[in-house]
PDB file of C-alpha atoms in Angstrom:
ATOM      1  CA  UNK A  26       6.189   6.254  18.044  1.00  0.00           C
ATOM      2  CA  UNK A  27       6.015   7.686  14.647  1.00  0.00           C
ATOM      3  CA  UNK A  28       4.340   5.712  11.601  1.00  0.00           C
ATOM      4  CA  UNK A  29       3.984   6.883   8.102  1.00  0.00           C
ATOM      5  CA  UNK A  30       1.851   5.251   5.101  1.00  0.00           C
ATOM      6  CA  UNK A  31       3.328   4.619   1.666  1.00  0.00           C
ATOM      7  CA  UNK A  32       0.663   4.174  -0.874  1.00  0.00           C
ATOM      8  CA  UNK A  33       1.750   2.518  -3.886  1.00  0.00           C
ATOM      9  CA  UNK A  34       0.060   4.053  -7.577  1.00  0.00           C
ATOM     10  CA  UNK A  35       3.071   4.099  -9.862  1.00  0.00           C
ATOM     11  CA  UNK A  36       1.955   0.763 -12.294  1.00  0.00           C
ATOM     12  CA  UNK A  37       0.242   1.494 -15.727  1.00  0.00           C
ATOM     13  CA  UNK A  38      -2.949  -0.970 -15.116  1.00  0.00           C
ATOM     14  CA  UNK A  39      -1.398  -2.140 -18.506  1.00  0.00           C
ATOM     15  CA  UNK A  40      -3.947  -5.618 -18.042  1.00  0.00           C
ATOM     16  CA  UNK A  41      -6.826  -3.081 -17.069  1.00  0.00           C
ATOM     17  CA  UNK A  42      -6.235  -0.723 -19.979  1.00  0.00           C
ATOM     18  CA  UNK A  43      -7.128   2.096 -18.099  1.00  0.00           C
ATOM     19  CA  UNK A  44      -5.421   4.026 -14.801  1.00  0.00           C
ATOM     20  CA  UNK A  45      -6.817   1.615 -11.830  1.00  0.00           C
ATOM     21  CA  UNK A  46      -5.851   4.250  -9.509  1.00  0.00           C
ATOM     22  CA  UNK A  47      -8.892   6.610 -11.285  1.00  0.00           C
ATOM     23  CA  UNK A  48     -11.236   4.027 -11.106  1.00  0.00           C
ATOM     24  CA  UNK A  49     -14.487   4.906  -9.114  1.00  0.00           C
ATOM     25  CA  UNK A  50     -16.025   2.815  -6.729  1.00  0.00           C
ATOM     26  CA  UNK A  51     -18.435   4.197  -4.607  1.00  0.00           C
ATOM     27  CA  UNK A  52     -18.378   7.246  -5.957  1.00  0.00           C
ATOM     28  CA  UNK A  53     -14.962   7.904  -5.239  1.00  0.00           C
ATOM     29  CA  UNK A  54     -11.554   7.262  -7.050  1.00  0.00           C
ATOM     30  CA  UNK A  55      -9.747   4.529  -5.807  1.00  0.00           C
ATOM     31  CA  UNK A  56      -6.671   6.596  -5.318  1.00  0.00           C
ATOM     32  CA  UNK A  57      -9.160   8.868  -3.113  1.00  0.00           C
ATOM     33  CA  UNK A  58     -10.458   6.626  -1.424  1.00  0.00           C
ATOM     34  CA  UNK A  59      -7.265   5.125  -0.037  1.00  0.00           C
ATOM     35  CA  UNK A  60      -5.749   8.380   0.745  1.00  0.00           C
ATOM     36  CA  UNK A  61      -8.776   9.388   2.472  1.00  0.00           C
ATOM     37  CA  UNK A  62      -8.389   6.005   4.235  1.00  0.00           C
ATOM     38  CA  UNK A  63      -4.644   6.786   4.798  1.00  0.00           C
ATOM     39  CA  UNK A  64      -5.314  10.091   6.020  1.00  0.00           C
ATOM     40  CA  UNK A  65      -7.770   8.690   8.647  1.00  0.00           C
ATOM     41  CA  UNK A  66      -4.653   6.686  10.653  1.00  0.00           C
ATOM     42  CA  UNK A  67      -1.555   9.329  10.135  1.00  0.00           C
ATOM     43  CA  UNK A  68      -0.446  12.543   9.290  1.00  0.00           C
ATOM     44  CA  UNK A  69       2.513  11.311   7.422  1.00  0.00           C
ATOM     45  CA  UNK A  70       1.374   9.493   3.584  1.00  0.00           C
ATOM     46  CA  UNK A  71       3.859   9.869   0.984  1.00  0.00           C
ATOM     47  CA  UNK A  72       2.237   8.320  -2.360  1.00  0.00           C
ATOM     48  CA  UNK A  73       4.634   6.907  -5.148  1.00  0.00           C
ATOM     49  CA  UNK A  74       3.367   8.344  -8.582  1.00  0.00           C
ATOM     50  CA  UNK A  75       4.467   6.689 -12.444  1.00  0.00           C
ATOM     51  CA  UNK A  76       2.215   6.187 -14.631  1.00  0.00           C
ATOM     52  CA  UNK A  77       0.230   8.685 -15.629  1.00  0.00           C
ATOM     53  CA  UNK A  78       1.300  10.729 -12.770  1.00  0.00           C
ATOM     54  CA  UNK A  79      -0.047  13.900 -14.001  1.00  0.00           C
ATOM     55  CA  UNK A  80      -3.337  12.556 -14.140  1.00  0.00           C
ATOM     56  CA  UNK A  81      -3.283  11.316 -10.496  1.00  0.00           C
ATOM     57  CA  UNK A  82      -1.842  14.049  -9.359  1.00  0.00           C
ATOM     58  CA  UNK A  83      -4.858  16.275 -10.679  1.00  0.00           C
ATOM     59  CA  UNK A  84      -7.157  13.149  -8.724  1.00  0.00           C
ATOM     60  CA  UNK A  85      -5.596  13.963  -5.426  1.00  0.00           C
ATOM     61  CA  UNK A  86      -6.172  17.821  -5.461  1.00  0.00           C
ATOM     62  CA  UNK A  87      -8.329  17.668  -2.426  1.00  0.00           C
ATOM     63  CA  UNK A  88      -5.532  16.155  -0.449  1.00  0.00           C
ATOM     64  CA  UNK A  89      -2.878  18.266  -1.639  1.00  0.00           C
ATOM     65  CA  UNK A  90      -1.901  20.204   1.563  1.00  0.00           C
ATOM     66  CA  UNK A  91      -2.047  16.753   3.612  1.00  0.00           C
ATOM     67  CA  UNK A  92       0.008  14.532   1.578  1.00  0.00           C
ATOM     68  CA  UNK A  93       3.150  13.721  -0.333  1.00  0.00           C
ATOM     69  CA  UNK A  94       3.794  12.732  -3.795  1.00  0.00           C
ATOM     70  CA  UNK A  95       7.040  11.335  -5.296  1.00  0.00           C
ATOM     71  CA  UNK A  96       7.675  10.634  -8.838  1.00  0.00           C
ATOM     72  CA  UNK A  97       9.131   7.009  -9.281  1.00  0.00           C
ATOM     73  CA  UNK A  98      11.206   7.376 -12.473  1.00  0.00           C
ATOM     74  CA  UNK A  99      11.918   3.509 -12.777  1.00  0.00           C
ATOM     75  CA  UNK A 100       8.237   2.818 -12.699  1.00  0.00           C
ATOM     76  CA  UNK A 101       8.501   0.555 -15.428  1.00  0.00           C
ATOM     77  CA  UNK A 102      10.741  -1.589 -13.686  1.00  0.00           C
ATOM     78  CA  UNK A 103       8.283  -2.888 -11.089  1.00  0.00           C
ATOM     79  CA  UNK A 104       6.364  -2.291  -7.425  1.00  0.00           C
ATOM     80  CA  UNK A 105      10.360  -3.111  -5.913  1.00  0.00           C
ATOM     81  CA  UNK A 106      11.424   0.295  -6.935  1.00  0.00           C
ATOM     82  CA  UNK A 107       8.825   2.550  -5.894  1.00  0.00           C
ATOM     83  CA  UNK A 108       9.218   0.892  -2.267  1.00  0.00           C
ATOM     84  CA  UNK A 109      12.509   1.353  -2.446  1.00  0.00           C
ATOM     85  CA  UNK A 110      12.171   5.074  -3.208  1.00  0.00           C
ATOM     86  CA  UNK A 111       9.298   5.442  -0.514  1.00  0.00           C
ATOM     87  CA  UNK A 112      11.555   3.857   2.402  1.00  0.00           C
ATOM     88  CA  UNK A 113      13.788   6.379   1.237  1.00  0.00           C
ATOM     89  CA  UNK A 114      12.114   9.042   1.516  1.00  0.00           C
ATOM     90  CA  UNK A 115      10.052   8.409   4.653  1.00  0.00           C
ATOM     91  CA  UNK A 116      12.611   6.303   6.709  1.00  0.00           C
ATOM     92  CA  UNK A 117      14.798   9.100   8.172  1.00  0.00           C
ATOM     93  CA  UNK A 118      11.729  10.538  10.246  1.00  0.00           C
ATOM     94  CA  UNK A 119       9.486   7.098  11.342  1.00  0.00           C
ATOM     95  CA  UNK A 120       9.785   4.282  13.032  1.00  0.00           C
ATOM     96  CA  UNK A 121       7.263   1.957  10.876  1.00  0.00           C
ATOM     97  CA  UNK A 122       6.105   2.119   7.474  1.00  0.00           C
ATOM     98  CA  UNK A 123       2.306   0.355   6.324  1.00  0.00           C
ATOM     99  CA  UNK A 124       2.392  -0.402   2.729  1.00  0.00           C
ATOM    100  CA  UNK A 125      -1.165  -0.134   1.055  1.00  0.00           C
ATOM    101  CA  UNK A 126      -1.801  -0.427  -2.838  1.00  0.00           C
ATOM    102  CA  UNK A 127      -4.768   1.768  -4.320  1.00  0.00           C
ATOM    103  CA  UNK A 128      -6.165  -1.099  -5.855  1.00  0.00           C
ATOM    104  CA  UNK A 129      -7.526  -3.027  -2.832  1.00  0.00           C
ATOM    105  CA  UNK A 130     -10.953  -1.495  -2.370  1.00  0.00           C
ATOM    106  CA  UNK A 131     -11.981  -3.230   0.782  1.00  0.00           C
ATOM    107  CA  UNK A 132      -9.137  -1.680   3.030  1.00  0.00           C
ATOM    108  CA  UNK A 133     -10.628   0.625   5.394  1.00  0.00           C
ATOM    109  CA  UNK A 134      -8.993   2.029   8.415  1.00  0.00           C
ATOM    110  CA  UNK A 135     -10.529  -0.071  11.327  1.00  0.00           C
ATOM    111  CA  UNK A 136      -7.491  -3.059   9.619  1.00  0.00           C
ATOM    112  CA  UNK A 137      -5.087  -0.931   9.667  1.00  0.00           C
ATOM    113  CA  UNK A 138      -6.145  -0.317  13.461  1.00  0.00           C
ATOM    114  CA  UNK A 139      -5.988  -3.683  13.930  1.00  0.00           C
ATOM    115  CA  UNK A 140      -2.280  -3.990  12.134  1.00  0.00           C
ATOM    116  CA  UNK A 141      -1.097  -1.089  14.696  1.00  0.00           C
ATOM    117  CA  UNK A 142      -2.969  -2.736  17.461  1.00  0.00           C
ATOM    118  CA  UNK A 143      -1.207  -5.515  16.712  1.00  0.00           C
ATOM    119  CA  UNK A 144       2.014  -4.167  16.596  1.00  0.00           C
ATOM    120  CA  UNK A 145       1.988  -2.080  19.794  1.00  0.00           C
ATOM    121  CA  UNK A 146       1.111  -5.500  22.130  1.00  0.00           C
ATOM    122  CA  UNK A 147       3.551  -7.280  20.344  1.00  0.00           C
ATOM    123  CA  UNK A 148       6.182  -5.212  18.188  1.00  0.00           C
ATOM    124  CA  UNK A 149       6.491  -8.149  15.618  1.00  0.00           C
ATOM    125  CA  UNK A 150       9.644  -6.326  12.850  1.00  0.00           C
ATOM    126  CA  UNK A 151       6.435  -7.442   9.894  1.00  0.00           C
ATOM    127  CA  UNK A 152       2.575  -7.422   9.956  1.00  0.00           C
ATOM    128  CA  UNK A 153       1.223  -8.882   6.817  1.00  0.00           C
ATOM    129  CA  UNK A 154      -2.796  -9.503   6.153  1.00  0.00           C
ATOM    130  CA  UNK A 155      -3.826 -13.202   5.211  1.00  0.00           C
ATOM    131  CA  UNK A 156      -6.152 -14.070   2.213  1.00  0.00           C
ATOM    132  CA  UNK A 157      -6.106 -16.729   0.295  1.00  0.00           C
ATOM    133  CA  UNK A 158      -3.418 -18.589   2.864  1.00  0.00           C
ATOM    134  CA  UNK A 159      -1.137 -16.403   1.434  1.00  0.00           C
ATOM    135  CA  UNK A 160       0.559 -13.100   3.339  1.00  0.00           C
ATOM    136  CA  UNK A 161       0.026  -9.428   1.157  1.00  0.00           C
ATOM    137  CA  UNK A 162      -0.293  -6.063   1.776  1.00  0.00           C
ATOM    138  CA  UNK A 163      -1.539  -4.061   3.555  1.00  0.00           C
ATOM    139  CA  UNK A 164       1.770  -4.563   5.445  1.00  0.00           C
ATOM    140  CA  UNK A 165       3.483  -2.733   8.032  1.00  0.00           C
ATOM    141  CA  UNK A 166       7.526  -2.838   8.632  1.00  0.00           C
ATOM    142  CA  UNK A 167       9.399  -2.020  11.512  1.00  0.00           C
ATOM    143  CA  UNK A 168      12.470   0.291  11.418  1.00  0.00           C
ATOM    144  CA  UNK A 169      14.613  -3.037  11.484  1.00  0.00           C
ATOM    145  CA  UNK A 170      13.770  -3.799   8.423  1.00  0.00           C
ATOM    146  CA  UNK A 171      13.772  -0.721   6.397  1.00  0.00           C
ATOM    147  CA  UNK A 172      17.335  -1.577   4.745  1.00  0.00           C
ATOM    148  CA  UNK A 173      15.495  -4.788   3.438  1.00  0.00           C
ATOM    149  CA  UNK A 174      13.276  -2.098   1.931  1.00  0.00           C
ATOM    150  CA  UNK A 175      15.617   0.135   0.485  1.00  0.00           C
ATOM    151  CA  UNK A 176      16.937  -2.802  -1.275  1.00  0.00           C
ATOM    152  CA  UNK A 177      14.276  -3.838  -3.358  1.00  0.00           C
ATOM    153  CA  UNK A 178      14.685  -3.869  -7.110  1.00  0.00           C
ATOM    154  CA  UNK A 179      12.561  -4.913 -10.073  1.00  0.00           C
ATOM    155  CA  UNK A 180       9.228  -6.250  -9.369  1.00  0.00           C
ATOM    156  CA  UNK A 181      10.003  -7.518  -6.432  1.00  0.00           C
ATOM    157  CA  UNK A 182       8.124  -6.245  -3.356  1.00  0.00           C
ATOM    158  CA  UNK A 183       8.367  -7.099   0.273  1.00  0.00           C
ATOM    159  CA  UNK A 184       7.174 -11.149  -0.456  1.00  0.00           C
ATOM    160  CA  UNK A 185      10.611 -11.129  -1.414  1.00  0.00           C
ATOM    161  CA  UNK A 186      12.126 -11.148   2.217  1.00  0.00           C
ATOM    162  CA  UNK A 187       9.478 -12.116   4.193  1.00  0.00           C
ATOM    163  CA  UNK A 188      10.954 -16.013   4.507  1.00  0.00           C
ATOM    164  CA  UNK A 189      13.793 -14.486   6.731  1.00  0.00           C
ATOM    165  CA  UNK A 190      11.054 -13.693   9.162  1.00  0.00           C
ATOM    166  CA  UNK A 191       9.105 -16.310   9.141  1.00  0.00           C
ATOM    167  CA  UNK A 192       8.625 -17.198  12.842  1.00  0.00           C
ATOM    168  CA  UNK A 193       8.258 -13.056  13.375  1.00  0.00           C
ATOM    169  CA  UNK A 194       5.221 -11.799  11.538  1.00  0.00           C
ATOM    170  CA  UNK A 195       2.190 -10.743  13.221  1.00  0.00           C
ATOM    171  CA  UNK A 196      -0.653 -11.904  10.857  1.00  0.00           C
ATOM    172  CA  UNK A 197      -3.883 -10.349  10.621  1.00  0.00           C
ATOM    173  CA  UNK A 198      -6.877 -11.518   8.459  1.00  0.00           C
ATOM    174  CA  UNK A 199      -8.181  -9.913   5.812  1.00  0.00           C
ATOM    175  CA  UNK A 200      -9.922 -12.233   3.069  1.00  0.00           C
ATOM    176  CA  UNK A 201     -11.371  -9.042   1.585  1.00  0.00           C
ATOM    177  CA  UNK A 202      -7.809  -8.159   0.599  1.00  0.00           C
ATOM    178  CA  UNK A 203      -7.611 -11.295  -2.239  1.00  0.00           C
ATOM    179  CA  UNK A 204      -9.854  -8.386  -4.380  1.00  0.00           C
ATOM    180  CA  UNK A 205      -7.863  -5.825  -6.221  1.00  0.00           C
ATOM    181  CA  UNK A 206      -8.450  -4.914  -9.664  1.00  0.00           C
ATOM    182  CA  UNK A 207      -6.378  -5.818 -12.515  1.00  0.00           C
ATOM    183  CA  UNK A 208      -8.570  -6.798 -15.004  1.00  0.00           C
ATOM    184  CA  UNK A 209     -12.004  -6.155 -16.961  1.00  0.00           C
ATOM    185  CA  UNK A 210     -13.272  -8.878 -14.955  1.00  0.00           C
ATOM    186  CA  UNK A 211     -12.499  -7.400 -11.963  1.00  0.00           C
ATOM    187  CA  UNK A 212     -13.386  -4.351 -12.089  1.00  0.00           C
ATOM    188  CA  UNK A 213     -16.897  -5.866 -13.310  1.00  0.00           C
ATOM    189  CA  UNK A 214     -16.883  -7.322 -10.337  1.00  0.00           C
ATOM    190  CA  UNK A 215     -16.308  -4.381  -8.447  1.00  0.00           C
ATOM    191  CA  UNK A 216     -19.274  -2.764  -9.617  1.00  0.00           C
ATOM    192  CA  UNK A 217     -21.589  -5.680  -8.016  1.00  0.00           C
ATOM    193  CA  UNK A 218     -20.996  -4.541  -4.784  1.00  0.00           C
TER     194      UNK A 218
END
């Protein structure tokens, strides 16, 4: 079975007021740090690019020969598109997709074990992580639902179906995952830890 990652990085951190996806934590980018994290589970990580693409770009030098980059043109438009244009590109050549966002420090690779663990006892078509009783991302999609996917406009992303599969979706836990960084605030917060 083949599985890809699709890291999302197109949005313009307009709330932040600066790139999120260059952000340091740890010493490391976050864009870095969830490639490196990406890197650690598959072979196969296309990352969606937008705003300030050049700039991100330059980030991910170091991971240049192991990774793709797309450019998302409707970027503006919202996190719908650049799945859209992911699915596209990795769908023809995988049988599941995980969705991760570089703006969720906490996600390391031993949850996206457990997603994959998860998925090979039980081949649920959706994996979603839990935090605040809500489902998110990280997610992971089965080839069933990639033309759900490749329909996705706006700023819609993948919350946007998940009621059609309600009774199907593995669920792992991940309260860690309720942290990304969208604000000042946040990332004040980020450098507590």
């Amino acid at each position: 079975m083949r599985f890809s990652i699709l890291i999302l990085a197109a949005g313009s951190s307009s709330r932040l007021g600066q790139p999120k996806q260059l952000v340091e934590f740890q010493g490391e980018t976050l864009i870095r740090r969830i490639t490196r994290t990406a890197l650690s589970i598959s072979d196969d990580v296309l990352i969606v690019l937008g705003a300030n693409a050049d700039l991100v770009e330059q980030n991910l030098c170091p991971f240049s020969a192991q990774i793709n980059t797309i450019f998302n043109p409707n970027w503006q438009q919202g996190m719908g598109t650049s799945i859209s244009l992911g699915t596209k590109q990795l769908a023809p050549n995988t049988d599941v997709i995980i969705i991760l966002l570089c703006d969720q420090p906490f996600v390391n690779t031993e949850k996206i074990q457990e997603m994959l663990q998860m998925f090979a006892s039980f081949q649920p078509p959706i994996i979603a992580c839990q935090y605040k009783n809500q489902l998110g991302v990280p997610m992971l999609f089965d080839k069933m639902v990639f033309p759900e996917l490749l329909n996705l406009q706006g700023d819609k992303g993948a919350k946007a179906f998940l009621h059609k599969y309600t009774d199907k979706i593995g669920i792992v836990d991940f309260q860690e995952g309720n942290f990304d960084i969208d604000t000042l605030e946040d990332l004040n917060k980020l450098s507590a830890f």
